[in-house]
Structures are given as structure tokens and as C-alpha cells.
Amino acid sequence: MPRADAQRNRARLLEVAEEVFAERGTTVATEEIARAAGVGIGTLFRHFPTKEALLQAVYLARLRRLTDDAATSPSLTDWIRHAVEQSRVKNAFAEALTEAGIDPRGAAAEVHRDLLAAIDTMLRRDQSAGTVRPDLQVPDVIALLAGASRAVEVSPTSQSQVLNVLFAGLRP
Amino acid sequence: MPRADAQRNRARLLEVAEEVFAERGTTVATEEIARAAGVGIGTLFRHFPTKEALLQAVYLARLRRLTDDAATSPSLTDWIRHAVEQSRVKNAFAEALTEAGIDPRGAAAEVHRDLLAAIDTMLRRDQSAGTVRPDLQVPDVIALLAGASRAVEVSPTSQSQVLNVLFAGLRP
Amino acid sequence: MPRADAQRNRARLLEVAEEVFAERGTTVATEEIARAAGVGIGTLFRHFPTKEALLQAVYLARLRRLTDDAATSPSLTDWIRHAVEQSRVKNAFAEALTEAGIDPRGAAAEVHRDLLAAIDTMLRRDQSAGTVRPDLQVPDVIALLAGASRAVEVSPTSQSQVLNVLFAGLRP
Amino acid sequence: MPRADAQRNRARLLEVAEEVFAERGTTVATEEIARAAGVGIGTLFRHFPTKEALLQAVYLARLRRLTDDAATSPSLTDWIRHAVEQSRVKNAFAEALTEAGIDPRGAAAEVHRDLLAAIDTMLRRDQSAGTVRPDLQVPDVIALLAGASRAVEVSPTSQSQVLNVLFAGLRP
DNA sequence: CATGAATGAGTATTCATTCAT
DNA sequence: TATGAATGAATACTCATTCAT
């Protein structure tokens, strides 16, 4: 199983890891993830030489998806709604990385920059259109998104109310 | 050493545990907490037969403080602001609130009930006064508070903006 | 089992570790040593926080015994004979430590110094008495002892001949 | 790639393995050796079905060189001097000699026999000439050579003194 | 034949929990 | 009651070996 299957394995590991980390927290044994992906631990560690590296990769993949969505989303609120709906349970990744002593900005500078840029574009556009409060900045948006995800995680049945309140608060 | 010292030990352990968990995450070794509290590991386990039990106790203590604050707070937003400001480093409160979320396990039931009741009182009062949207329910409030704590944790410099947006969104 | 038994455990671990390392090489699993000593691995690691630390401790204990013997030995050759006879199989400790990147001199400065001093005393005494070649220096003695131990290890039946040759070569 | 390249690979692996084992100990990962030889790990295992087999092959190559030298050396002491000077870092030869010691495993029997015969020839010649003690036997010679290599390895600056003492001891 | 991805047993180390003192 | 040594299951990671391409 050469290059082709190797890449498939890597992709599968990432996918499975995201799910498992989400469902059972970032403290799950790496072996659990390997098992869930149907590969030996050796394979997992060949692709990600460290549990932290795996965590990083999962985290970066998430950021990339967020960035892509931001680039094509019609509005900031649509993007937030989508992101919150997507965020599978326990999105404790940033936290995990922070705990691990890794500054996500440092480790993943480019991806981070892209995400910030994409948010910035959306934000300015909507602010110009007068649909979003003008005093909002990119870091605030990130904080609010993280908060909304957490809120929905705490009380899934409150999802629509949480978004209602947030979107109402975002209006100028 | 009579009961007095035992109780003092228990109190000190709770206090120290909250600090250490907040600063270094809930994965710190229990021995670290014992050391920080100046007692032997055996003493810690005498007071809290399980690490889980210690965590629970810390969370319950937090919930009790939240409840007390709710009982004396002039308004829902004041309470939220106070809670968010209090939330020490890390997602201290958020975690506590997650636990409070829906599934109040056994012994903690009473504390949870009290907190929900206190929030309910505040909420109804403010809704009657017309300062808070009428479609809001107690679980939504908890979710929003957890979210706000998380948001501030992610971007501490966004604290006032986060609260601005949240409070704007809470208005009817 | 307080202090008393703890010290007994430590001593037993050292003793057993020396034997097992000697018999089976320094690559034996630490767990083997714990088992042979009749304690859990946890106990082993409580006493020696690292396999390397255990290796060090065993090595230092050997050096100390060599030093003590040197202090009381009537002559250099008696000391060498005794040391060679004592050296259980595979005395690969120095090697192990060198491989591990530890300079024994650095890590165990004092013990080393004492040994060198003891050898120096013996050597000068015998050289003054005219029983040992005057051009010999302390490092040569150490090298020769290490060599003799190795020689006997390679061919145990040659022990007396190896010593005969060595002692003949040591004479002025 | 015909037989030629395969043999070249095998030779290169042996050469590189000797160097790497000598420099970094026999615990280096086989993959390191493959990498250093510029071949895939699969190729290494095709030529040497086991790490043990590779080690054996390296040792045997050394023994063969020792044998060849013995066949052409003018005297036992010259041979020993040459062997000790050759012994690369670490106890390369010593280990090889340990293996040669007593228990020539299966396939290596012939090489061992040749070496012992070559030493025997030298030894008898020099004993007849009266330049070497008559009570010395072949295993003693092997042991002494192994010991000398080890001694020089322990204290490289003592090389000439070690040889002085040894050669003095070898005289009748 | 060569390659290198996959495998999984093995290893050092940690940590919650127990228990003798 | 407090202490901390002992315990061993659990975990991240390595490495010899196999095998599909």
C-alpha cells in the first residue's frame, strides 16, 4: 500500500481523531484512535510523530475548514451559524493546545493568518453594509464564536436561542 | 488533631485545588494539589476518596458562590458581568456550568436546584421589568454565561466587547 | 513500611539491579529488575526516577566498593586481583554510562576523586617499595584493571594466566 | 538490478554497519544503518534476515581481518599491537572476540577455527623462538587481546603504557 | 530485487489509589 | 488522623520485522 493508501490512512486518522477527541476529550489514549481508524499504533505514530502533532493537525484542519467557509459565506452571521452547527461536541482543541504549551499562532502561523484575513474581509463587508456593529474587531468575533460553540455545547437545546441573542447583539 | 484541623485541611484543599486546577488544568496530579496544600497525599484522599470527588467538590463550591451572588445581584446582567469577571483563568466556570448543565448527579442535585431557582428568580424579575427578552429561559442563561466565560478566556482583551454584544442581545 | 523498609527496598533494588544488569546486560527491562527485587515498578521509579539514575547508582556503588578496597588493600596487585575476581560477568557499566552520554567524572565527581586518590596512594607506595614499574600512572592502572576484567570475562578459564601476565608486566 | 548491485549493497551495508555500531553502539535502530547505507530498510532485511544476523556478519568480517593479519604478522606482539591500534572506537573488537571466545555458533565455526589456528601458529613460533612465555595458550591470547582493546578504549591516552605492560608480561 | 508503509509487542514512565506505620 | 511508601494499570512512543507495491 504505497503513497495512495498512505495518504488515505493519514486522512482517515485525522478524520477519526477529530471525532474521537471531540467525543471523549483530548485525553483519550492514542491507541484508541488508532483502533478506531483501523490501523496499528505504529502507523499512527509514523504519520504523527507525537500525540501533540496529531492534535495540532486536527486543530489546523478545523481552522482550514473555518477559513474556507469564511471565504464563501454570504455574511458573518451565516458563517457563525454554520460554524456553531458544525462544531461537534467538546471543541476543546484550542484549550488542549494551550495546555500543551503551544501557541497556536506560532505553530500554525499561516493558517491562522488566513483565517484572520478571511474574518476581517467578512467583517468589513458587513460593517460597510450596516448589518454588523461597527465597533467589533476580529478578535472579538473569534471570542464570540468560541463562546457560542461552548454555549451550545453546554445546552444543546438552547442552540437557537443562543444564536438569536448573539445575532441580536451583533446588530448595530 | 481534632475535628477542627480536619475541617481546616478540607477547606484548604478545596481552595488550593480550585487554584491549581484553574492554573494548570484538571489533569494535574493530585499529589501536586496535596503538596500545594501542604498535606500528604493520604490526607487528600481521606477527605476526597477520588480525584473525581475533589473535582466535584470544587465545582459545587463554585456553583454555591454563583448561587449566592445570584441571590443578591440587582440584575441578571450584573450577575453575568460579575460571574465573567470572577471566572479565573481557564474555563473554570464554564466547566462547572457544563456539569450544572442538565445532569445534576446525585449529591449535587440540591446545589443545582438552588442555582436554577436563583437564576429563575432573577430572570423573571428582569423580564417583568422589561429589561430582558421574554423568550429567554433558565437553560439559555446558563449556556450564555458559560459561553461568555469561554469567550473572555479565549480573548481576554475582548471582555468588554463580548459583554456589550451579549447585553445588547439580551435586551427585548 | 516507613523509612526503615524504604531504605531496605532501595538497598535491595541496588543489589538486585547490579546482579541483573551484570547477568543480562543493561538493556534488561526495568520491570525485570523490579520483579527480581520483589517490588512493583512504581517502587523502583520512586527510588530511582530514571533507568539511567538506577544505572548511575549501581555504578557509583561499585566505584565506592572499589575505593574502600583500595584503601585497605596491602598492595596494588592484591587490589587488582580482588577487583577482577569480584567483577561479576559483563561489567559493562562504564560503557553503559558513556553510551548514555553521561560523563561519569562529572556526575559522580566526588566518588571518582576518592577512587583516584586511593589508587594514587597504593601506586606511590608500591612504586616506592620497588614492586611496581615507576612509569605507571593512575589512568594506566584504571585502564589495565578494566582490561583485565574484560579479559577474564571473555575467557574465564584464563583468569590466572591473565593475572600472571599482568602482574609480570607490572613489575619494574 | 543484477547480482552485482545486490552484492555491492551487501558489502556497503556491512561496512556502514561496522562504522555505525562502533560509533553509536549496537543498540542503534537498524533503520539508521539502512539510512546511512543509502538503502531501504527492506533491502537491509533481505540481506540480513535479522539484526542479530547483521551483527554476526560484522563480527565475522572483523575476525576474518584479524585472521588475515595473524597469517602475515611477524610476531604475536606485532599482531596484538596492530589489532589494538585498529580497534575502532568502542569495544568493537572486544565484542567480536567475546563471541569468538568459546562458543563458535554454527555457521561461524570455520572462521573461528581459522583464527584460532592462525593464533596457534604465531604463538608456537614465538614460544619456540623464546620470545613469549611458554605457559601461554590460545584462549589466553584471545582474552589478553580483548582486554588490551578494552583498556585502550577506557583510557586512550594509556595506549602505549598498556601495550608496554602487556608485552613485558608476555616475555618468558 | 528494492522500497518504505504497516504492524504490534515491548519499554520507560506516570498517576490514582491503598495501606502499614 | 496524617503520612508517604508501595502498587500496578495505563500511556506515549520505539523498533525489529513483514509485506504489498
XYZ file of C-alpha atoms (C1' of nucleotides) in Angstrom:
730
model
C 0.000 0.000 0.000
C 2.136 2.870 -1.199
C 1.648 6.578 -1.406
C -2.049 6.313 -2.220
C -3.020 4.195 0.755
C -0.602 6.013 2.981
C -2.371 9.282 2.270
C -5.685 7.587 2.762
C -4.501 6.349 6.133
C -3.360 9.791 7.116
C -6.643 11.309 6.102
C -8.617 8.622 7.867
C -6.586 9.110 11.028
C -7.231 12.825 11.004
C -10.917 12.328 10.462
C -11.258 9.679 13.143
C -9.059 11.601 15.560
C -11.261 14.668 15.288
C -14.312 12.594 16.046
C -12.783 10.696 18.932
C -11.167 13.745 20.504
C -14.486 15.519 20.210
C -16.471 12.722 21.748
C -14.141 11.630 24.502
C -11.817 14.543 25.120
C -8.210 15.027 24.192
C -7.053 12.680 26.915
C -8.138 9.529 25.088
C -5.321 7.098 24.563
C -3.774 7.440 21.127
C -4.246 3.723 20.798
C -7.997 4.245 20.886
C -7.721 6.485 17.874
C -5.577 4.016 16.015
C -8.073 1.283 16.781
C -10.984 3.438 15.681
C -9.152 4.187 12.439
C -8.412 0.533 11.930
C -4.630 0.881 11.900
C -1.867 -0.117 14.297
C -0.417 2.466 16.664
C 2.793 2.224 14.764
C 1.035 3.615 11.755
C -0.460 6.446 13.719
C 2.929 7.434 15.068
C 4.506 7.139 11.651
C 2.106 9.780 10.375
C 2.046 11.930 13.513
C 5.250 11.511 15.489
C 3.636 12.811 18.626
C 0.199 12.931 20.168
C 0.608 16.668 20.178
C 1.397 16.620 16.472
C -1.858 14.794 15.873
C -3.726 17.305 17.991
C -2.122 20.111 16.006
C -3.029 18.533 12.713
C -6.643 18.084 13.752
C -6.773 21.629 15.012
C -5.264 23.027 11.829
C -7.679 21.057 9.700
C -10.531 22.638 11.632
C -9.095 26.089 11.181
C -8.716 25.473 7.475
C -12.327 24.452 7.130
C -13.379 27.520 9.062
C -11.273 29.634 6.745
C -12.718 28.096 3.609
C -16.229 28.573 4.904
C -15.463 32.172 5.745
C -14.254 32.789 2.211
C -17.528 31.665 0.689
C -20.036 32.657 3.337
C -22.526 35.380 2.379
C -22.391 37.015 5.785
C -20.722 36.939 9.173
C -23.813 35.598 10.881
C -24.237 32.852 8.328
C -20.663 31.847 8.890
C -21.073 31.832 12.673
C -24.271 29.812 12.446
C -22.604 27.305 10.202
C -19.536 27.075 12.387
C -21.556 26.590 15.537
C -23.666 23.909 13.915
C -20.559 22.167 12.689
C -18.661 22.258 15.936
C -19.053 18.759 17.147
C -19.337 18.324 20.846
C -16.450 19.420 23.035
C -14.416 21.641 20.802
C -11.682 21.794 23.329
C -8.870 21.920 20.837
C -7.581 25.395 21.384
C -7.623 24.618 25.044
C -5.753 21.389 24.520
C -3.063 23.149 22.573
C -2.821 25.964 25.057
C -2.389 23.454 27.842
C 0.274 21.694 25.838
C 2.149 24.961 25.890
C 1.830 25.554 22.188
C 0.898 28.932 20.936
C -1.383 28.113 18.012
C -0.404 31.372 16.393
C 3.227 30.403 16.394
C 2.847 26.813 15.306
C 0.328 27.447 12.598
C 1.107 30.972 11.652
C -0.014 30.781 8.060
C -3.306 29.061 8.669
C -4.052 31.494 11.443
C -3.226 34.456 9.287
C -5.518 33.193 6.555
C -8.377 32.729 8.976
C -7.957 36.185 10.451
C -7.840 37.672 6.986
C -10.996 35.864 5.930
C -12.828 37.015 9.022
C -11.574 40.523 8.506
C -12.968 40.592 4.980
C -16.367 39.370 6.077
C -16.462 41.713 8.997
C -15.614 44.857 6.984
C -18.078 43.923 4.278
C -20.955 43.515 6.747
C -19.966 46.586 8.680
C -19.975 48.611 5.468
C -23.358 47.173 4.652
C -24.527 48.306 8.056
C -25.577 44.848 9.266
C -22.963 44.487 11.994
C -21.952 46.845 14.793
C -19.035 48.963 13.670
C -17.126 48.675 16.952
C -16.459 44.959 16.503
C -12.991 43.676 15.772
C -11.641 40.375 14.510
C -10.530 39.049 17.909
C -13.966 39.821 19.303
C -15.512 37.751 16.550
C -13.284 34.825 17.332
C -14.056 35.091 21.015
C -17.767 35.263 20.329
C -17.647 32.254 18.060
C -15.743 30.233 20.633
C -18.231 31.340 23.263
C -21.239 30.451 21.162
C -19.834 26.997 20.475
C -19.298 26.466 24.139
C -22.772 27.696 24.990
C -24.356 25.267 22.576
C -22.187 22.507 23.918
C -23.373 23.254 27.465
C -27.024 23.306 26.489
C -27.674 21.908 23.033
C -31.373 22.640 23.269
C -30.559 26.311 23.653
C -28.855 26.490 20.288
C -31.380 28.672 18.514
C -31.823 30.994 21.477
C -28.094 31.387 21.864
C -27.786 32.328 18.208
C -30.786 34.643 18.464
C -29.222 36.514 21.344
C -25.827 36.641 19.699
C -27.130 37.880 16.356
C -29.309 40.455 18.036
C -26.264 41.648 19.926
C -24.218 41.864 16.757
C -26.593 44.277 15.053
C -25.527 47.932 15.028
C -5.616 16.642 65.881
C -9.334 17.120 66.472
C -12.133 17.790 64.045
C -11.086 21.449 63.757
C -7.847 20.686 61.984
C -9.514 18.148 59.759
C -12.026 20.714 58.590
C -9.315 23.257 58.083
C -7.462 20.754 55.936
C -10.531 20.081 53.865
C -11.168 23.757 53.322
C -7.569 24.429 52.442
C -7.549 21.535 49.980
C -10.653 22.841 48.240
C -9.231 26.318 47.995
C -5.866 25.175 46.723
C -7.405 22.664 44.342
C -9.525 25.351 42.725
C -6.468 27.487 42.171
C -4.279 24.699 40.868
C -6.956 23.209 38.622
C -7.592 26.677 37.240
C -3.960 27.422 36.607
C -2.768 24.087 35.316
C -5.831 22.261 34.117
C -7.719 19.381 35.667
C -5.070 16.910 34.603
C -2.585 17.946 37.278
C -1.541 15.101 39.502
C -3.485 15.004 42.725
C -0.175 14.845 44.506
C 0.598 18.346 43.218
C -2.514 19.595 44.933
C -1.657 17.850 48.148
C 1.803 19.335 48.050
C 0.467 22.813 47.313
C -1.916 22.453 50.230
C 0.876 21.306 52.478
C -0.675 17.959 53.330
C 0.205 14.387 52.496
C -1.466 12.626 49.612
C -3.107 10.285 52.078
C -4.863 13.204 53.719
C -6.221 14.405 50.427
C -7.695 11.001 49.697
C -9.131 10.755 53.151
C -11.140 13.916 52.521
C -11.943 13.211 48.869
C -11.959 9.500 48.159
C -11.452 10.116 44.460
C -9.965 12.731 42.200
C -13.394 12.962 40.638
C -14.847 13.652 44.082
C -12.394 16.502 44.574
C -13.306 17.981 41.208
C -16.986 17.723 42.056
C -16.423 19.443 45.364
C -14.556 22.276 43.682
C -17.314 22.698 41.123
C -20.019 22.638 43.738
C -18.230 25.292 45.729
C -18.173 27.461 42.635
C -21.826 26.847 41.957
C -22.646 27.799 45.521
C -20.840 31.092 45.129
C -22.667 31.707 41.872
C -25.930 30.970 43.632
C -25.179 33.316 46.482
C -24.264 36.066 44.058
C -27.444 35.481 42.107
C -29.487 35.856 45.262
C -28.098 39.303 45.963
C -27.483 40.637 42.496
C -29.596 43.622 41.373
C -29.999 42.284 37.850
C -29.263 39.418 35.530
C -26.675 41.393 33.600
C -24.912 42.497 36.761
C -24.750 38.899 37.847
C -23.392 37.780 34.498
C -20.812 40.535 34.442
C -19.680 39.650 37.923
C -19.501 35.945 37.126
C -17.496 36.502 33.972
C -15.086 38.819 35.723
C -14.681 36.334 38.518
C -14.003 33.390 36.283
C -10.400 32.781 36.962
C -8.032 31.766 34.255
C -9.034 28.815 32.131
C -12.579 27.726 31.650
C -13.120 27.339 35.329
C -16.734 28.404 35.460
C -17.531 27.036 32.093
C -16.604 23.593 33.228
C -18.587 23.983 36.364
C -21.542 25.132 34.351
C -21.197 22.251 31.951
C -21.636 19.971 34.849
C -24.554 22.050 36.043
C -25.958 21.948 32.548
C -28.524 19.238 32.576
C -27.468 16.250 34.541
C -27.112 17.151 38.217
C -25.581 13.982 39.574
C -26.896 12.672 42.839
C -25.452 14.547 45.754
C -25.135 17.758 43.801
C -28.813 17.932 42.988
C -29.646 20.375 45.741
C -26.956 22.847 44.822
C -28.077 22.754 41.245
C -31.672 23.237 42.169
C -30.775 26.261 44.248
C -28.780 27.801 41.414
C -31.528 27.247 38.872
C -34.045 28.726 41.270
C -31.907 31.789 41.872
C -31.457 32.334 38.176
C -35.149 31.817 37.609
C -35.991 34.494 40.152
C -33.617 36.995 38.572
C -34.789 36.196 35.108
C -38.490 36.570 35.829
C -37.906 39.783 37.719
C -35.970 41.352 34.845
C -38.377 40.058 32.244
C -41.252 41.582 34.180
C -39.328 44.813 34.359
C -38.921 44.636 30.591
C -35.146 44.702 30.639
C -34.607 41.197 29.328
C -36.110 39.450 26.294
C -39.148 37.467 27.348
C -38.327 34.394 25.283
C -35.288 33.555 27.389
C -35.276 30.528 29.678
C -33.052 29.440 32.514
C -31.003 26.909 30.497
C -30.348 29.574 27.883
C -28.970 31.851 30.562
C -26.640 29.180 31.814
C -25.484 28.437 28.294
C -24.876 32.104 27.592
C -22.928 32.600 30.784
C -20.755 29.579 30.028
C -20.230 30.904 26.537
C -19.316 34.363 27.718
C -16.779 32.953 30.155
C -15.251 30.925 27.398
C -15.177 33.867 25.015
C -13.325 36.000 27.544
C -10.958 33.171 28.233
C -10.149 32.876 24.522
C -9.582 36.588 24.098
C -9.247 38.407 27.407
C -8.886 41.753 25.690
C -12.311 41.285 24.172
C -14.019 41.138 27.526
C -15.925 44.398 27.339
C -16.962 43.882 23.732
C -18.173 40.403 24.486
C -20.291 41.712 27.324
C -21.525 44.606 25.187
C -22.714 42.220 22.499
C -24.229 39.812 24.985
C -26.101 42.506 26.903
C -27.327 44.088 23.702
C -28.589 40.713 22.617
C -30.353 40.149 25.914
C -32.482 43.252 25.600
C -36.095 42.724 24.488
C 6.642 0.233 55.945
C 8.284 3.561 56.667
C 11.788 4.829 56.449
C 13.309 1.531 57.559
C 11.671 -0.602 54.910
C 12.042 2.104 52.300
C 15.780 2.065 52.781
C 15.748 -1.686 52.711
C 13.891 -1.574 49.406
C 16.352 0.855 47.954
C 19.278 -1.253 49.032
C 17.668 -4.419 47.724
C 16.942 -2.750 44.389
C 20.535 -1.662 44.031
C 21.816 -5.107 44.887
C 19.440 -6.896 42.559
C 19.966 -4.370 39.780
C 23.706 -4.932 39.869
C 23.203 -8.650 39.548
C 20.622 -8.480 36.797
C 22.481 -5.839 34.782
C 25.587 -7.966 35.087
C 23.907 -11.152 34.016
C 21.688 -9.873 31.274
C 23.160 -6.579 30.145
C 21.997 -3.057 30.795
C 19.194 -3.376 28.304
C 17.016 -5.542 30.533
C 13.617 -4.073 31.139
C 13.475 -2.170 34.389
C 10.401 -4.183 35.194
C 12.559 -7.295 35.301
C 14.637 -5.709 37.993
C 11.600 -4.686 39.967
C 10.248 -8.205 39.719
C 13.572 -9.713 40.744
C 13.645 -7.372 43.723
C 10.117 -8.304 44.637
C 8.695 -4.790 44.344
C 6.372 -3.047 41.914
C 7.858 -0.896 39.143
C 6.287 2.083 40.816
C 8.528 1.484 43.776
C 11.589 1.206 41.612
C 10.823 4.505 39.945
C 10.107 6.161 43.248
C 13.620 5.330 44.357
C 15.328 5.889 41.012
C 13.360 8.332 38.888
C 15.001 7.108 35.713
C 16.576 3.947 34.439
C 19.707 5.966 33.951
C 19.578 7.070 37.561
C 19.486 3.443 38.592
C 22.422 2.650 36.353
C 24.318 5.557 37.866
C 23.561 4.417 41.375
C 24.745 0.881 40.647
C 27.865 2.219 39.018
C 28.635 4.521 41.911
C 28.130 1.743 44.418
C 30.690 -0.317 42.521
C 33.135 2.548 42.490
C 32.684 3.032 46.210
C 33.428 -0.595 46.909
C 36.497 -0.403 44.712
C 37.588 2.672 46.636
C 37.092 1.058 50.013
C 39.011 -1.997 48.934
C 41.817 0.170 47.630
C 42.071 1.925 50.969
C 42.645 -1.323 52.834
C 44.485 -3.407 50.288
C 48.097 -4.343 51.105
C 49.260 -3.867 47.532
C 48.208 -2.786 44.072
C 48.283 -6.325 42.733
C 46.207 -7.631 45.598
C 43.665 -4.953 44.892
C 43.573 -5.749 41.199
C 43.251 -9.458 41.864
C 40.416 -8.841 44.252
C 38.659 -6.440 41.883
C 38.920 -8.816 38.953
C 37.613 -11.700 40.993
C 34.741 -9.558 42.214
C 33.760 -8.195 38.861
C 30.751 -10.230 38.064
C 30.242 -11.053 34.451
C 29.738 -8.249 31.962
C 30.941 -5.201 33.804
C 29.611 -3.013 31.098
C 28.624 -0.200 33.384
C 31.098 2.424 32.365
C 30.193 1.652 28.808
C 26.507 1.927 29.536
C 27.010 5.291 31.125
C 29.234 6.507 28.349
C 26.643 5.486 25.832
C 24.011 7.249 27.809
C 26.028 10.393 27.306
C 26.929 10.770 30.940
C 30.441 11.609 31.836
C 30.951 9.546 34.975
C 33.511 12.048 36.149
C 31.003 14.827 36.000
C 28.080 13.042 37.529
C 29.985 11.363 40.295
C 32.855 13.749 40.769
C 33.416 13.051 44.424
C 33.341 9.287 44.222
C 35.659 9.401 41.278
C 38.060 11.672 43.023
C 38.173 9.398 46.034
C 38.895 6.374 43.871
C 41.668 8.108 42.002
C 43.187 9.249 45.262
C 43.074 5.766 46.727
C 44.719 4.302 43.647
C 47.313 7.025 43.698
C 48.228 6.200 47.287
C 48.616 2.492 46.548
C 50.550 3.137 43.407
C 53.068 5.505 45.006
C 53.544 3.204 47.952
C 54.322 0.202 45.754
C 56.467 2.220 43.425
C 58.499 3.477 46.385
C 58.811 -0.106 47.594
C 60.106 -1.013 44.159
C 57.444 -3.612 43.433
C 55.721 -1.731 40.590
C 57.151 -0.098 37.486
C 57.813 3.568 38.125
C 56.463 4.789 34.806
C 52.895 3.771 35.626
C 50.216 6.375 36.257
C 46.773 6.242 37.776
C 44.852 6.272 34.465
C 47.008 3.397 33.226
C 46.059 1.395 36.300
C 42.380 2.009 35.692
C 42.714 1.032 32.058
C 44.590 -2.128 32.968
C 42.018 -3.100 35.560
C 39.203 -2.586 33.095
C 41.128 -4.612 30.533
C 41.836 -7.442 32.926
C 38.183 -7.643 33.913
C 37.217 -7.809 30.291
C 39.818 -10.435 29.540
C 38.541 -12.669 32.310
C 35.031 -12.111 31.143
C 35.965 -13.230 27.634
C 37.721 -16.353 28.846
C 37.000 -17.162 32.471
C 39.331 -20.145 32.415
C 42.198 -17.845 31.572
C 41.827 -15.876 34.759
C 45.031 -16.965 36.471
C 47.086 -16.665 33.301
C 45.726 -13.196 32.605
C 46.686 -12.115 36.097
C 50.080 -13.785 35.810
C 50.842 -11.881 32.635
C 49.520 -8.612 34.021
C 51.448 -8.865 37.283
C 54.613 -9.843 35.471
C 54.174 -6.821 33.259
C 53.640 -4.552 36.245
C 56.961 -5.400 37.840
C 59.764 -2.849 37.365
C 19.452 -4.509 -10.920
C 21.513 -7.683 -11.296
C 23.544 -9.628 -8.783
C 26.357 -7.089 -8.944
C 24.332 -4.355 -7.302
C 22.990 -6.732 -4.714
C 26.492 -7.694 -3.667
C 27.536 -4.096 -3.651
C 24.603 -3.336 -1.359
C 25.550 -6.149 0.966
C 29.136 -5.005 1.157
C 28.145 -1.419 1.709
C 25.739 -2.427 4.463
C 28.421 -4.399 6.249
C 30.872 -1.555 6.017
C 28.425 1.050 7.189
C 27.054 -1.190 9.924
C 30.523 -1.690 11.373
C 31.049 2.029 11.493
C 27.675 2.874 12.939
C 27.734 0.089 15.514
C 31.195 1.210 16.524
C 30.235 4.836 16.847
C 26.833 4.547 18.423
C 26.679 1.122 19.996
C 24.877 -1.993 18.907
C 21.561 -0.634 20.073
C 21.152 1.754 17.153
C 17.993 1.163 15.192
C 18.579 -0.961 12.110
C 16.823 1.732 10.158
C 19.662 4.110 10.983
C 22.055 1.735 9.353
C 19.914 1.353 6.291
C 19.662 5.105 6.017
C 23.398 5.546 6.453
C 23.977 2.959 3.744
C 21.531 4.672 1.477
C 19.207 1.707 1.099
C 15.681 0.993 2.237
C 15.075 -0.968 5.407
C 13.598 -3.744 3.323
C 16.873 -4.177 1.495
C 18.774 -4.489 4.726
C 16.477 -7.231 5.938
C 16.707 -9.015 2.635
C 20.451 -9.313 3.049
C 20.431 -9.933 6.795
C 17.203 -11.527 7.905
C 17.769 -10.404 11.455
C 19.552 -7.663 13.324
C 21.425 -10.427 15.085
C 22.482 -11.792 11.692
C 23.857 -8.400 10.729
C 25.804 -8.167 13.961
C 27.210 -11.651 13.382
C 28.251 -10.748 9.878
C 30.031 -7.646 11.101
C 31.821 -9.617 13.778
C 32.829 -12.328 11.373
C 34.243 -9.783 8.972
C 36.346 -8.431 11.790
C 37.501 -11.865 12.764
C 38.478 -12.562 9.192
C 40.601 -9.462 9.077
C 42.198 -10.446 12.364
C 42.906 -13.869 10.918
C 44.451 -12.464 7.780
C 46.646 -10.175 9.819
C 47.716 -13.041 12.022
C 48.756 -15.068 8.981
C 51.134 -12.369 7.831
C 52.264 -10.836 11.105
C 55.959 -11.274 12.001
C 55.227 -11.830 15.674
C 52.470 -12.182 18.239
C 53.196 -8.807 19.753
C 53.155 -7.092 16.402
C 49.807 -8.666 15.695
C 48.411 -7.574 19.054
C 49.729 -4.051 18.624
C 48.188 -3.836 15.195
C 44.857 -5.233 16.359
C 44.654 -2.856 19.300
C 45.503 0.122 17.135
C 42.901 -0.931 14.614
C 40.133 -1.405 17.102
C 37.931 1.482 16.288
C 36.144 3.407 18.905
C 34.117 1.422 21.367
C 34.798 -2.145 22.244
C 34.364 -3.252 18.688
C 36.978 -5.952 18.680
C 36.400 -6.900 22.228
C 32.851 -7.794 21.437
C 33.879 -9.696 18.382
C 36.418 -11.568 20.448
C 33.910 -12.333 23.127
C 31.873 -14.064 20.512
C 34.977 -15.852 19.293
C 35.721 -16.758 22.869
C 34.494 -20.248 23.318
C 31.189 -20.809 21.678
C 31.549 -20.537 17.903
C 27.959 -20.711 16.831
C 27.157 -22.835 13.837
C 27.921 -21.015 10.641
C 30.771 -19.075 12.182
C 32.660 -22.172 13.207
C 35.002 -22.113 10.258
C 36.067 -18.530 10.707
C 36.732 -19.164 14.355
C 38.721 -22.273 13.618
C 40.849 -20.327 11.179
C 41.514 -17.575 13.660
C 42.432 -19.967 16.448
C 44.741 -21.845 14.060
C 46.455 -18.645 12.963
C 46.984 -17.583 16.550
C 48.225 -21.025 17.421
C 50.820 -20.877 14.662
C 52.091 -17.488 15.762
C 52.121 -18.483 19.394
C 54.110 -21.702 18.876
C 56.579 -19.948 16.607
C 57.296 -17.213 19.147
C 57.399 -19.657 22.035
C 59.932 -21.779 20.137
C 61.924 -18.645 19.464
C 61.838 -17.965 23.185
C 60.186 -14.544 22.906
C 56.908 -15.479 24.574
C 56.226 -17.262 27.864
C 55.796 -20.937 27.223
C 52.806 -21.363 29.571
C 50.533 -19.259 27.372
C 47.685 -20.841 25.455
C 45.497 -19.640 22.596
C 42.461 -18.727 24.733
C 44.729 -16.683 26.992
C 45.957 -14.754 23.981
C 42.439 -14.012 22.884
C 41.496 -12.903 26.362
C 44.522 -10.665 26.615
C 43.854 -9.060 23.263
C 40.268 -8.397 24.201
C 41.432 -6.940 27.488
C 44.009 -4.717 25.852
C 41.424 -3.353 23.428
C 39.131 -2.595 26.285
C 41.873 -0.957 28.290
C 42.755 1.356 25.435
C 39.125 2.128 24.906
C 38.738 3.113 28.567
C 41.821 5.332 28.535
C 43.065 6.067 25.031
C 45.993 8.070 26.330
C 47.242 4.982 28.125
C 47.650 3.030 24.918
C 51.416 2.796 24.886
C 51.675 2.057 28.596
C 49.055 -0.659 28.314
C 50.989 -2.273 25.496
C 54.266 -1.859 27.387
C 52.885 -3.669 30.394
C 51.267 -6.374 28.312
C 54.364 -7.061 26.231
C 56.569 -7.084 29.309
C 54.212 -9.601 30.844
C 54.260 -11.785 27.766
C 58.032 -12.277 27.867
C 59.250 -15.568 29.268
C 15.144 -7.103 -6.251
C 14.251 -2.654 -3.761
C 11.212 0.117 -1.260
C 9.042 2.028 2.718
C 4.445 1.798 4.904
C 2.245 -1.130 8.298
C 2.385 -3.819 12.317
C 2.322 -4.731 17.284
C 4.998 -6.394 21.047
C 7.931 -4.114 24.194
C 9.709 -0.199 27.199
C 10.185 3.742 30.283
C 7.482 6.470 32.966
C 3.216 8.491 35.375
C -0.513 8.648 38.498
C -4.765 7.441 41.110
C -5.394 4.791 44.884
C -4.268 1.724 49.059
C -2.367 0.671 53.402
C 1.171 -0.065 57.024
C 3.093 2.822 60.291
C -5.999 11.034 61.955
C -2.000 12.134 58.960
C 1.704 10.404 56.369
C 4.093 8.874 52.347
C 5.848 4.476 50.511
C 4.046 0.856 47.602
C 1.334 -0.673 43.860
C 0.221 -1.692 39.045
C -2.721 -0.398 35.331
C -2.350 2.824 31.764
C 0.083 5.629 28.265
C 3.183 7.619 24.761
C 6.475 6.127 21.928
C 10.195 2.800 19.586
C 11.842 -0.671 16.781
C 12.546 -5.262 14.622
C 10.224 -7.447 11.211
C 6.740 -8.268 7.339
C 4.608 -7.481 3.006
C 2.122 -5.074 -0.733
C 3.555 -2.417 -4.454
